[in-house]
Short mmCIF file of C-alpha atoms and ligand atoms in Angstrom, two decimals:
data_model
loop_
_atom_site.label_atom_id
_atom_site.label_comp_id
_atom_site.label_asym_id
_atom_site.label_seq_id
_atom_site.Cartn_x
_atom_site.Cartn_y
_atom_site.Cartn_z
CA ALA C 1 0.00 -0.15 0.29
CA GLY C 2 1.09 3.84 0.04
CA PRO C 3 0.36 5.95 2.28
CA CYS C 4 -3.14 7.25 0.63
CA ASP C 5 -4.02 4.03 0.55
CA ILE C 6 -3.58 3.66 4.46
CA TYR C 7 -5.26 7.44 4.29
CA ALA C 8 -8.20 5.53 2.15
CA THR C 9 -8.18 3.01 4.92
CA GLY C 10 -8.74 5.34 7.45
CA ASN C 11 -11.91 6.99 5.71
CA THR C 12 -9.40 10.55 5.39
CA PRO C 13 -8.86 10.43 2.16
CA CYS C 14 -5.89 11.91 0.48
CA ILE C 15 -7.24 15.15 -1.86
CA ALA C 16 -3.62 15.92 -3.01
CA ALA C 17 -0.69 13.69 -3.93
CA HIS C 18 2.80 14.91 -4.22
CA SER C 19 5.78 14.17 -5.18
CA THR C 20 8.39 14.02 -7.11
CA THR C 21 9.58 10.51 -5.61
CA ARG C 22 8.02 7.82 -5.47
CA ALA C 23 3.80 7.25 -6.55
CA LEU C 24 1.98 7.03 -3.61
CA TYR C 25 -0.89 4.99 -3.84
CA SER C 26 0.45 1.41 -4.85
CA ALA C 27 -1.78 1.84 -8.55
CA TYR C 28 -0.38 4.47 -9.53
CA THR C 29 1.03 5.17 -12.23
CA GLY C 30 0.41 8.23 -14.35
CA ALA C 31 2.99 10.93 -14.74
CA LEU C 32 4.42 12.49 -10.88
CA TYR C 33 6.16 15.62 -12.40
CA GLN C 34 7.06 17.92 -15.45
CA VAL C 35 10.50 19.29 -16.29
CA LYS C 36 11.09 21.47 -18.63
CA ARG C 37 14.76 21.90 -20.43
CA GLY C 38 17.15 24.90 -21.12
CA SER C 39 18.25 24.00 -23.95
CA ASP C 40 14.33 23.72 -26.17
CA SER C 41 12.23 24.47 -23.69
CA THR C 42 10.48 21.66 -24.11
CA THR C 43 8.48 19.43 -21.31
CA THR C 44 8.45 15.77 -20.55
CA ASP C 45 7.05 13.83 -17.76
CA ILE C 46 8.36 11.86 -14.86
CA SER C 47 6.71 9.15 -14.13
CA PRO C 48 6.63 5.80 -11.79
CA LEU C 49 8.79 3.35 -13.31
CA SER C 50 6.26 0.85 -11.52
CA ALA C 51 2.37 1.30 -10.30
CA GLY C 52 2.79 2.32 -6.79
CA GLY C 53 6.90 3.21 -7.73
CA VAL C 54 10.22 5.09 -7.06
CA ALA C 55 9.73 8.38 -9.93
CA ASN C 56 11.68 6.89 -13.49
CA ALA C 57 15.40 9.45 -12.44
CA ALA C 58 17.11 7.87 -15.69
CA ALA C 59 14.95 9.45 -18.13
CA GLN C 60 15.02 12.93 -16.08
CA ASP C 61 18.59 12.55 -16.71
CA THR C 62 18.11 11.33 -20.61
CA PHE C 63 16.36 13.98 -20.79
CA CYS C 64 18.08 16.75 -19.34
CA ALA C 65 21.54 15.82 -20.82
CA SER C 66 24.29 18.41 -21.16
CA THR C 67 21.91 20.97 -20.24
CA THR C 68 19.35 22.29 -17.63
CA CYS C 69 16.23 21.02 -16.46
CA LEU C 70 13.78 22.70 -13.87
CA ILE C 71 10.26 21.46 -12.15
CA THR C 72 7.45 22.88 -13.74
CA ILE C 73 4.23 21.17 -12.26
CA ILE C 74 3.96 17.82 -9.75
CA TYR C 75 0.90 16.58 -10.97
CA ASP C 76 -1.45 15.22 -7.70
CA GLN C 77 -1.65 11.91 -7.63
CA SER C 78 -5.13 11.97 -6.11
CA GLY C 79 -7.86 12.37 -9.50
CA ARG C 80 -8.84 16.08 -8.66
CA GLY C 81 -6.61 17.28 -10.49
CA ASN C 82 -4.94 19.63 -7.51
CA HIS C 83 -1.15 20.16 -9.75
CA LEU C 84 1.39 23.10 -7.99
CA LYS C 85 2.45 25.02 -10.28
CA GLN C 86 5.18 28.37 -10.36
CA ALA C 87 2.99 30.69 -8.11
CA PRO C 88 1.79 34.18 -8.77
CA PRO C 89 2.12 37.19 -7.62
CA GLY C 90 0.28 38.25 -4.30
CA GLY C 91 0.82 40.36 -1.22
CA PHE C 92 4.75 39.95 -2.42
CA SER C 93 5.49 39.24 -6.34
CA GLY C 94 8.39 36.42 -6.86
CA PRO C 95 11.85 37.47 -8.88
CA GLU C 96 11.14 35.56 -12.28
CA ALA C 97 9.31 37.69 -14.67
CA ASN C 98 6.10 39.29 -14.27
CA GLY C 99 6.00 39.03 -10.45
CA TYR C 100 6.23 34.66 -10.32
CA ASP C 101 8.47 32.84 -8.01
CA ASN C 102 11.03 30.93 -9.28
CA LEU C 103 10.77 27.13 -10.30
CA ALA C 104 13.64 24.58 -8.47
CA SER C 105 15.92 22.71 -10.57
CA ALA C 106 15.85 19.50 -11.33
CA ILE C 107 18.29 18.47 -9.86
CA GLY C 108 18.98 20.07 -6.63
CA ALA C 109 18.52 17.27 -3.91
CA PRO C 110 18.90 13.43 -5.26
CA VAL C 111 18.45 11.11 -3.21
CA THR C 112 17.77 6.75 -3.53
CA LEU C 113 14.30 5.14 -2.19
CA ASN C 114 14.85 1.44 -1.23
CA GLY C 115 18.41 1.41 -3.33
CA GLN C 116 16.58 3.43 -6.41
CA LYS C 117 17.70 7.21 -7.63
CA ALA C 118 14.59 9.70 -7.42
CA TYR C 119 15.07 13.87 -7.23
CA GLY C 120 13.21 15.70 -4.59
CA VAL C 121 12.09 19.45 -5.54
CA PHE C 122 15.43 21.54 -3.39
CA MET C 123 13.66 25.11 -2.89
CA SER C 124 16.31 28.43 -2.88
CA PRO C 125 14.66 31.31 -1.40
CA GLY C 126 12.91 32.79 -4.53
CA THR C 127 11.21 29.70 -5.27
CA GLY C 128 7.53 28.37 -5.32
CA TYR C 129 4.79 26.04 -6.54
CA SER C 130 0.89 26.97 -5.89
CA ASN C 131 -2.81 25.79 -6.71
CA ASN C 132 -5.08 28.74 -6.07
CA ALA C 133 -7.58 26.61 -7.86
CA ALA C 134 -7.91 23.25 -5.85
CA SER C 135 -10.89 21.71 -5.06
CA GLY C 136 -11.79 19.65 -2.47
CA THR C 137 -9.53 20.60 -0.23
CA ALA C 138 -10.99 21.44 3.78
CA THR C 139 -12.26 25.69 3.91
CA GLY C 140 -14.14 27.36 6.98
CA ASP C 141 -13.97 25.29 10.22
CA ALA C 142 -12.90 22.03 7.52
CA ALA C 143 -11.47 18.90 8.73
CA GLU C 144 -7.84 18.11 7.19
CA GLY C 145 -4.57 16.06 7.81
CA MET C 146 -2.15 16.80 6.17
CA TYR C 147 2.01 15.19 5.73
CA ALA C 148 5.31 16.46 4.24
CA VAL C 149 8.86 14.63 3.89
CA LEU C 150 11.58 17.36 4.04
CA ASP C 151 15.77 17.58 3.87
CA GLY C 152 15.86 18.74 8.21
CA THR C 153 19.09 20.13 7.23
CA HIS C 154 17.82 22.57 4.52
CA TYR C 155 15.87 25.56 6.21
CA ASN C 156 16.65 28.92 7.05
CA ASP C 157 14.48 31.62 9.32
CA ALA C 158 12.58 33.79 6.16
CA CYS C 159 8.64 33.62 6.09
CA CYS C 160 8.08 30.78 5.38
CA PHE C 161 8.54 27.63 4.09
CA ASP C 162 4.52 25.28 3.73
CA TYR C 163 3.50 23.10 2.34
CA GLY C 164 -1.07 23.08 2.90
CA ASN C 165 -4.00 25.04 2.45
CA ALA C 166 -3.62 29.16 2.18
CA GLU C 167 -5.39 31.63 1.20
CA VAL C 168 -7.09 31.19 -2.98
CA SER C 169 -5.88 34.99 -3.57
CA SER C 170 -2.31 34.78 -2.62
CA THR C 171 -2.41 37.48 0.27
CA ASP C 172 -2.79 37.76 3.66
CA THR C 173 -6.96 37.54 4.48
CA GLY C 174 -6.38 37.41 7.80
CA ASN C 175 -5.93 35.27 10.95
CA GLY C 176 -7.03 31.49 10.63
CA HIS C 177 -7.87 31.40 7.30
CA MET C 178 -3.95 28.94 6.40
CA GLU C 179 -3.53 26.16 7.87
CA ALA C 180 -0.13 24.63 6.59
CA ILE C 181 3.19 22.12 8.15
CA TYR C 182 5.66 24.91 8.19
CA TYR C 183 9.60 24.06 9.34
CA GLY C 184 12.36 26.29 9.74
CA ASN C 185 14.21 28.34 12.67
CA SER C 186 12.04 31.18 11.90
CA THR C 187 10.65 32.98 15.46
CA SER C 188 9.16 35.86 13.74
CA TRP C 189 5.86 34.27 15.61
CA GLY C 190 6.49 31.71 17.94
CA SER C 191 9.17 29.04 18.41
CA GLY C 192 10.04 25.24 19.88
CA ALA C 193 12.67 24.56 22.20
CA GLY C 194 16.76 24.98 21.56
CA SER C 195 17.49 27.02 18.49
CA GLY C 196 15.47 24.86 15.39
CA PRO C 197 14.44 23.98 13.05
CA TRP C 198 11.08 23.18 13.84
CA ILE C 199 7.71 22.00 12.52
CA MET C 200 5.33 24.40 13.41
CA ALA C 201 1.53 25.67 11.84
CA ASP C 202 1.38 27.81 9.42
CA LEU C 203 -1.88 29.21 11.31
CA GLU C 204 -2.12 33.17 9.08
CA ASN C 205 -0.08 36.01 11.02
CA GLY C 206 1.57 33.43 12.91
CA LEU C 207 2.88 29.94 13.23
CA PHE C 208 2.21 27.87 16.14
CA SER C 209 4.71 25.70 18.13
CA GLY C 210 1.86 24.51 20.57
CA SER C 211 -1.10 26.16 22.32
CA SER C 212 -0.26 29.62 21.87
CA SER C 213 1.81 31.85 20.72
CA GLY C 214 5.36 32.45 21.21
CA ASN C 215 7.47 30.01 22.60
CA ASN C 216 5.79 26.60 23.25
CA ALA C 217 9.20 24.18 25.08
CA GLY C 218 7.49 21.12 23.52
CA ASP C 219 7.98 21.72 19.63
CA PRO C 220 10.97 19.85 19.89
CA SER C 221 14.37 21.15 17.17
CA LEU C 222 15.24 18.17 14.73
CA SER C 223 17.99 17.60 13.44
CA TYR C 224 17.27 14.42 11.25
CA ARG C 225 18.09 14.13 7.39
CA PHE C 226 15.27 13.47 6.56
CA VAL C 227 12.23 14.66 8.31
CA ASN C 228 7.79 13.57 8.49
CA ALA C 229 6.33 16.43 9.07
CA VAL C 230 2.62 16.26 10.25
CA ILE C 231 0.08 19.12 10.84
CA LYS C 232 -3.96 18.41 11.17
CA GLY C 233 -6.62 20.38 12.37
CA GLY C 234 -10.31 20.29 12.84
CA PRO C 235 -12.72 21.94 15.03
CA ASN C 236 -11.04 23.44 17.90
CA LEU C 237 -8.54 20.55 17.60
CA TRP C 238 -5.78 20.78 15.51
CA ALA C 239 -2.05 18.50 16.39
CA ILE C 240 1.33 19.04 15.20
CA ARG C 241 3.40 15.26 15.25
CA GLY C 242 6.89 14.70 13.52
CA GLY C 243 9.48 12.71 13.32
CA ASN C 244 12.64 11.39 11.62
CA ALA C 245 11.78 9.36 8.24
CA ALA C 246 13.59 7.35 7.96
CA SER C 247 13.23 4.80 11.15
CA GLY C 248 10.90 4.90 14.07
CA SER C 249 7.83 6.08 14.55
CA LEU C 250 6.00 9.79 14.66
CA SER C 251 5.64 11.96 18.53
CA THR C 252 3.29 14.05 18.96
CA TYR C 253 4.33 17.86 20.17
CA TYR C 254 0.77 19.16 21.13
CA SER C 255 -2.64 18.37 20.33
CA GLY C 256 -5.07 19.99 21.72
CA ALA C 257 -7.87 23.60 21.34
CA ARG C 258 -7.49 26.14 18.43
CA PRO C 259 -5.18 29.36 19.88
CA THR C 260 -7.27 31.80 21.87
CA ALA C 261 -6.09 34.64 19.38
CA SER C 262 -8.99 35.50 17.19
CA GLY C 263 -9.89 34.41 13.85
CA TYR C 264 -8.29 31.01 14.87
CA ASN C 265 -11.08 29.61 15.86
CA PRO C 266 -13.49 28.41 14.40
CA MET C 267 -10.98 28.75 11.16
CA SER C 268 -11.15 30.68 8.19
CA LYS C 269 -9.82 28.10 5.61
CA GLU C 270 -9.93 29.09 1.97
CA GLY C 271 -8.65 25.60 0.14
CA ALA C 272 -5.75 27.23 -1.88
CA ILE C 273 -2.15 24.67 -2.07
CA ILE C 274 1.57 26.10 -1.72
CA LEU C 275 4.45 24.65 -1.32
CA GLY C 276 7.34 26.39 -0.39
CA ILE C 277 6.20 30.32 0.16
CA GLY C 278 3.96 31.78 2.92
CA GLY C 279 0.08 32.70 2.70
CA ASP C 280 0.64 35.87 0.88
CA ASN C 281 4.13 34.60 -1.02
CA SER C 282 6.45 35.51 1.38
CA ASN C 283 9.16 33.89 -1.02
CA GLY C 284 12.28 34.33 1.56
CA ALA C 285 11.84 30.54 2.66
CA GLN C 286 14.49 28.00 1.62
CA GLY C 287 13.24 23.80 2.51
CA THR C 288 13.88 20.89 0.10
CA PHE C 289 10.34 18.85 -0.38
CA TYR C 290 10.15 14.72 -1.25
CA GLU C 291 6.47 13.88 -1.04
CA GLY C 292 3.56 15.26 0.86
CA VAL C 293 -0.35 15.27 0.36
CA MET C 294 -3.07 16.98 2.38
CA THR C 295 -6.55 15.03 3.32
CA SER C 296 -10.49 15.65 3.81
CA GLY C 297 -11.30 15.13 7.27
CA TYR C 298 -9.21 14.42 10.53
CA PRO C 299 -7.27 11.65 10.32
CA THR C 300 -5.67 8.88 13.08
CA ASP C 301 -2.88 9.00 14.92
CA ALA C 302 -2.97 5.61 14.22
CA THR C 303 -3.83 6.16 10.06
CA GLU C 304 -0.43 8.25 10.78
CA ASN C 305 1.18 6.10 12.40
CA SER C 306 1.12 3.74 9.42
CA VAL C 307 1.55 6.81 6.65
CA GLN C 308 5.42 7.30 8.25
CA ALA C 309 6.06 3.59 8.61
CA ASN C 310 5.52 3.54 4.65
CA ILE C 311 7.76 6.52 4.37
CA VAL C 312 10.44 4.25 6.65
CA ALA C 313 9.81 1.11 4.50
CA ALA C 314 10.78 3.85 1.39
CA LYS C 315 13.87 3.79 2.59
CA TYR C 316 15.28 6.90 1.89
CA ALA C 317 18.69 8.14 1.82
CA THR C 318 21.21 10.15 0.63
CA THR C 319 23.53 9.83 -2.60
CA SER C 320 25.95 12.17 -4.01
CA LEU C 321 25.27 15.43 -5.64
CA THR C 322 28.67 15.50 -7.55
CA SER C 323 30.32 13.96 -10.24
CA GLY C 324 32.70 16.29 -13.72
CA THR C 325 36.20 16.10 -12.63
CA ALA C 326 37.19 14.59 -9.19
CA LEU C 327 37.91 16.52 -6.74
CA THR C 328 40.61 16.17 -3.97
CA VAL C 329 40.27 18.22 -0.67
CA GLY C 330 43.52 19.67 0.18
CA SER C 331 44.62 20.45 -3.54
CA SER C 332 44.64 23.21 -5.64
CA ILE C 333 43.33 24.31 -8.56
CA SER C 334 42.80 26.62 -11.30
CA LEU C 335 39.82 26.80 -13.09
CA ARG C 336 40.09 27.50 -17.09
CA ALA C 337 37.29 28.86 -19.04
CA THR C 338 35.94 27.46 -22.53
CA THR C 339 33.65 29.51 -24.29
CA SER C 340 35.70 30.36 -27.97
CA GLY C 341 37.82 33.11 -27.22
CA TYR C 342 38.24 32.78 -23.94
CA THR C 343 40.42 29.30 -23.65
CA THR C 344 43.22 31.03 -21.99
CA ARG C 345 41.34 32.92 -19.04
CA TYR C 346 41.45 31.43 -14.98
CA ILE C 347 39.21 32.61 -12.81
CA ALA C 348 40.58 34.81 -10.11
CA HIS C 349 40.10 37.23 -7.74
CA THR C 350 41.30 41.27 -7.48
CA GLY C 351 40.83 42.25 -4.67
CA ALA C 352 36.77 40.92 -3.52
CA THR C 353 36.06 40.39 -6.80
CA ILE C 354 36.01 36.97 -8.57
CA ASN C 355 36.77 37.06 -12.24
CA THR C 356 38.40 35.85 -15.21
CA GLN C 357 42.23 36.98 -16.29
CA VAL C 358 44.48 35.79 -18.39
CA VAL C 359 47.08 33.00 -16.56
CA SER C 360 49.98 30.78 -17.34
CA SER C 361 52.99 29.44 -16.33
CA SER C 362 54.97 32.66 -17.47
CA SER C 363 52.81 34.69 -15.72
CA THR C 364 53.59 36.84 -11.51
CA THR C 365 53.75 34.16 -8.72
CA ALA C 366 50.88 36.63 -7.59
CA LEU C 367 48.66 36.48 -10.93
CA GLN C 368 48.82 32.67 -10.23
CA GLN C 369 48.04 32.43 -7.35
CA GLN C 370 45.04 35.02 -7.55
CA ALA C 371 44.18 32.15 -10.50
CA SER C 372 44.48 29.21 -7.61
CA TRP C 373 41.77 27.94 -5.38
CA THR C 374 41.98 25.39 -2.47
CA VAL C 375 39.53 22.50 -2.45
CA ARG C 376 37.86 22.73 0.66
CA ALA C 377 34.96 20.09 2.01
CA GLY C 378 31.74 21.57 1.57
CA LEU C 379 30.87 24.67 4.09
CA ALA C 380 27.85 23.69 4.11
CA ASN C 381 27.82 20.42 3.42
CA SER C 382 30.59 17.42 2.75
CA ALA C 383 29.03 16.03 -0.34
CA CYS C 384 29.72 19.06 -1.82
CA PHE C 385 32.76 21.26 -1.75
CA SER C 386 34.58 24.83 -1.17
CA PHE C 387 37.10 26.72 -2.71
CA GLU C 388 39.65 28.58 -0.57
CA SER C 389 41.77 31.63 -1.82
CA VAL C 390 45.30 30.32 -1.91
CA ASP C 391 46.99 34.02 -1.48
CA THR C 392 44.14 34.76 0.83
CA PRO C 393 43.89 31.71 3.55
CA GLY C 394 40.68 31.90 5.77
CA SER C 395 38.30 33.88 2.50
CA PHE C 396 36.35 31.59 -0.07
CA ILE C 397 34.66 31.57 -2.65
CA ARG C 398 30.84 32.78 -2.08
CA HIS C 399 28.35 34.28 -3.99
CA TYR C 400 26.36 37.67 -2.59
CA ASN C 401 23.24 38.78 -4.91
CA PHE C 402 24.01 36.43 -7.85
CA ALA C 403 27.85 37.33 -8.10
CA LEU C 404 31.18 35.84 -6.68
CA LEU C 405 33.44 37.55 -4.62
CA LEU C 406 36.14 36.77 -1.90
CA ALA C 407 34.99 36.56 1.36
CA ALA C 408 36.18 35.34 4.39
CA ASN C 409 34.96 32.81 5.98
CA ASP C 410 33.23 35.01 10.13
CA GLY C 411 31.17 31.56 10.86
CA THR C 412 27.74 32.08 9.76
CA LYS C 413 25.30 29.99 8.14
CA ALA C 414 24.91 32.59 5.34
CA LEU C 415 28.10 32.52 4.48
CA HIS C 416 28.69 28.95 5.02
CA GLU C 417 25.65 27.77 2.00
CA ASP C 418 26.88 31.01 -0.46
CA ALA C 419 30.21 29.20 -0.55
CA THR C 420 29.15 25.59 -0.97
CA PHE C 421 29.56 24.57 -4.51
CA CYS C 422 28.39 21.17 -6.14
CA PRO C 423 30.77 20.30 -9.96
CA GLN C 424 28.75 17.86 -12.14
CA THR C 425 30.34 16.68 -15.75
CA GLY C 426 30.21 20.07 -17.41
CA LEU C 427 27.33 21.33 -19.47
CA ASN C 428 29.06 21.64 -22.91
CA GLY C 429 30.90 18.69 -22.40
CA GLN C 430 33.90 20.02 -20.81
CA GLY C 431 35.78 19.33 -17.59
CA SER C 432 33.05 20.79 -14.49
CA SER C 433 30.00 22.88 -14.54
CA ILE C 434 30.10 24.00 -11.03
CA ARG C 435 26.46 24.33 -9.28
CA SER C 436 25.20 26.48 -6.73
CA TRP C 437 24.73 24.42 -3.70
CA SER C 438 21.78 26.42 -1.89
CA TYR C 439 20.47 27.71 -5.72
CA PRO C 440 21.06 24.13 -7.80
CA THR C 441 19.36 25.94 -11.11
CA ARG C 442 22.93 28.22 -10.81
CA TYR C 443 26.35 27.37 -12.19
CA PHE C 444 29.88 29.29 -12.50
CA ARG C 445 29.44 31.32 -14.88
CA HIS C 446 31.98 34.14 -16.73
CA TYR C 447 30.18 37.33 -17.94
CA GLU C 448 31.76 39.70 -19.14
CA ASN C 449 34.76 38.36 -17.30
CA LEU C 450 33.57 38.98 -14.57
CA LEU C 451 32.25 35.67 -12.88
CA TYR C 452 28.73 35.12 -10.90
CA ILE C 453 26.09 32.44 -10.13
CA ALA C 454 23.96 31.95 -13.15
CA SER C 455 20.20 30.59 -14.43
CA ASN C 456 19.81 29.44 -17.44
CA GLY C 457 18.05 32.33 -19.15
CA GLY C 458 15.89 34.47 -15.80
CA VAL C 459 15.82 38.05 -15.36
CA HIS C 460 19.64 39.48 -14.58
CA THR C 461 21.81 40.50 -17.93
CA PHE C 462 24.26 38.16 -17.10
CA ASP C 463 21.26 34.83 -17.22
CA SER C 464 21.21 34.99 -20.69
CA ALA C 465 21.01 31.45 -22.43
CA THR C 466 23.43 33.09 -24.92
CA SER C 467 26.75 31.17 -24.63
CA PHE C 468 25.40 29.86 -21.15
CA ASN C 469 26.87 25.85 -21.46
CA ASP C 470 30.30 27.45 -22.71
CA ASP C 471 30.37 30.26 -20.13
CA VAL C 472 29.40 27.69 -17.29
CA SER C 473 32.61 24.89 -18.37
CA TRP C 474 35.54 24.29 -16.64
CA VAL C 475 38.36 22.80 -16.88
CA ILE C 476 39.75 21.33 -13.76
CA SER C 477 43.54 21.33 -13.74
CA THR C 478 46.33 21.46 -10.97
CA GLY C 479 46.65 24.39 -9.10
CA PHE C 480 48.94 27.43 -10.69
CA ALA C 481 50.57 27.82 -6.91
O1 AHR R 1 1.86 32.83 9.42
C1 AHR R 1 3.07 33.63 8.86
C2 AHR R 1 2.79 34.15 7.32
O2 AHR R 1 2.09 35.17 7.92
C3 AHR R 1 2.01 33.51 6.68
O3 AHR R 1 2.84 32.63 5.22
C4 AHR R 1 1.58 34.66 5.29
O4 AHR R 1 0.62 34.63 4.77
C5 AHR R 1 2.20 35.62 6.46
O5 AHR R 1 2.97 37.17 6.36
O1 AHR R 2 23.69 35.31 -3.96
C1 AHR R 2 22.51 35.08 -3.15
C2 AHR R 2 22.03 35.94 -1.83
O2 AHR R 2 22.20 37.16 -2.16
C3 AHR R 2 23.20 35.31 -0.62
O3 AHR R 2 22.77 33.01 -0.47
C4 AHR R 2 22.90 36.02 0.28
O4 AHR R 2 23.19 35.74 0.86
C5 AHR R 2 22.89 37.50 -0.44
O5 AHR R 2 21.55 38.02 -0.11
O1 AHR R 3 32.73 36.87 -19.74
C1 AHR R 3 33.20 36.90 -21.46
C2 AHR R 3 31.52 36.39 -22.07
O2 AHR R 3 31.00 37.65 -21.76
C3 AHR R 3 30.91 35.42 -21.61
O3 AHR R 3 31.34 34.37 -22.57
C4 AHR R 3 29.44 36.22 -22.44
O4 AHR R 3 28.09 35.16 -22.18
C5 AHR R 3 29.90 37.36 -22.50
O5 AHR R 3 28.87 38.24 -23.29
#
């Protein structure tokens, strides 16, 4: 059985079922998600390998070979057509054209399920999906349940990495107009024990960690790589549950009455569905989604416990984030451009600016050092890499406003994430393309001889699709110095 078969048996059927990694019904053979590739803007659907099975990641890899791919649709497996698509502007506008949010890279969150490769949805700040015309979702004070399997190590404190029920207008229409899972370490409204991240309920104008606004010590900080986050709500009753999605059982972090602040009892749920954003399209949050559902009716704890067992049996596990030229931590490398007309240029720095410069073995020692980088384990994720300046030890290549800079490692989560990169086989067939861990749609790119993290077509000049594959492919060799 799949999770939605279990909910159906419990008389709280799924009315939305979303996953890029696997079918959530044992009989489901339809499309899981759609990807669009950068080379020709065509799309294809990715389906399970077999009924009820894991996504056919190899089909994605073939379709996306030598180009970039975005996840354009996360299909609803429930049959209600509650698909998730690029979120439109609302109270806040997204970074994409016409105020839409960004779409997620199709390769930012590789995992295995029972040893078979699949891809989750790695959502950088600015990324969001929604369906503002969903059918069968709870409205008003009606009861619903939901769970989401997330990457417990990918979060931030911005508003709001959510999955669940929200406003149909993408604007804040008042307390109680949402009921969604939140995951992160925002303390703007509520918090739990420790420093987070926490599972909270986004009920609009409030992230709730327990019976009341603010801190509720019963909601623990979580450190699981894979988290199962559960929220459910009905008339004057709601709950937060959670656990390790890779082993063990669920715990109940809160179960009880609605908040007493006005507007939350009864609720005024509107029935849209959001992923990765707040109800008003607040889009500063980050997180990774693998699978999740929403139900009609208030699921029993026993039903949710069976779903947890099903998720654990799916055996989520991490897998490699890199390919291309092998890198050795501690070694010095230099990175040469492959764009025709620029092939004598290497990634270097001039002060804090990261650029390309013509470098050779007869260049000055100073320039050779400026174009040499010590490979370090990724500061935010040791499955990827960071690049420390040979002539300025302690300073690393980071992105800031999507430009690359040389910056001292100040020990912050932001610096670590901005300085972590995951190389893959070069998009033009040469060397490596160096993907940002935190913005996996974006790669090291030279543009007018300056370095950026660029996406393949996007709102910035340096996102130009012209010459993209060449500008993001680098031949990596032993460092000059
Ligand atoms: O409830 C927290 C957030 O407040 C909601 O997600 C958003 O709509 C509002 O800004
Ligand atoms: O480079 C994009 C973002 O810009 C970085 O993650 C952040 O530090 C800065 O605001
Ligand atoms: O960085 C040099 C060139 O500048 C890039 O190849 C091109 O895309 C841009 O015009």
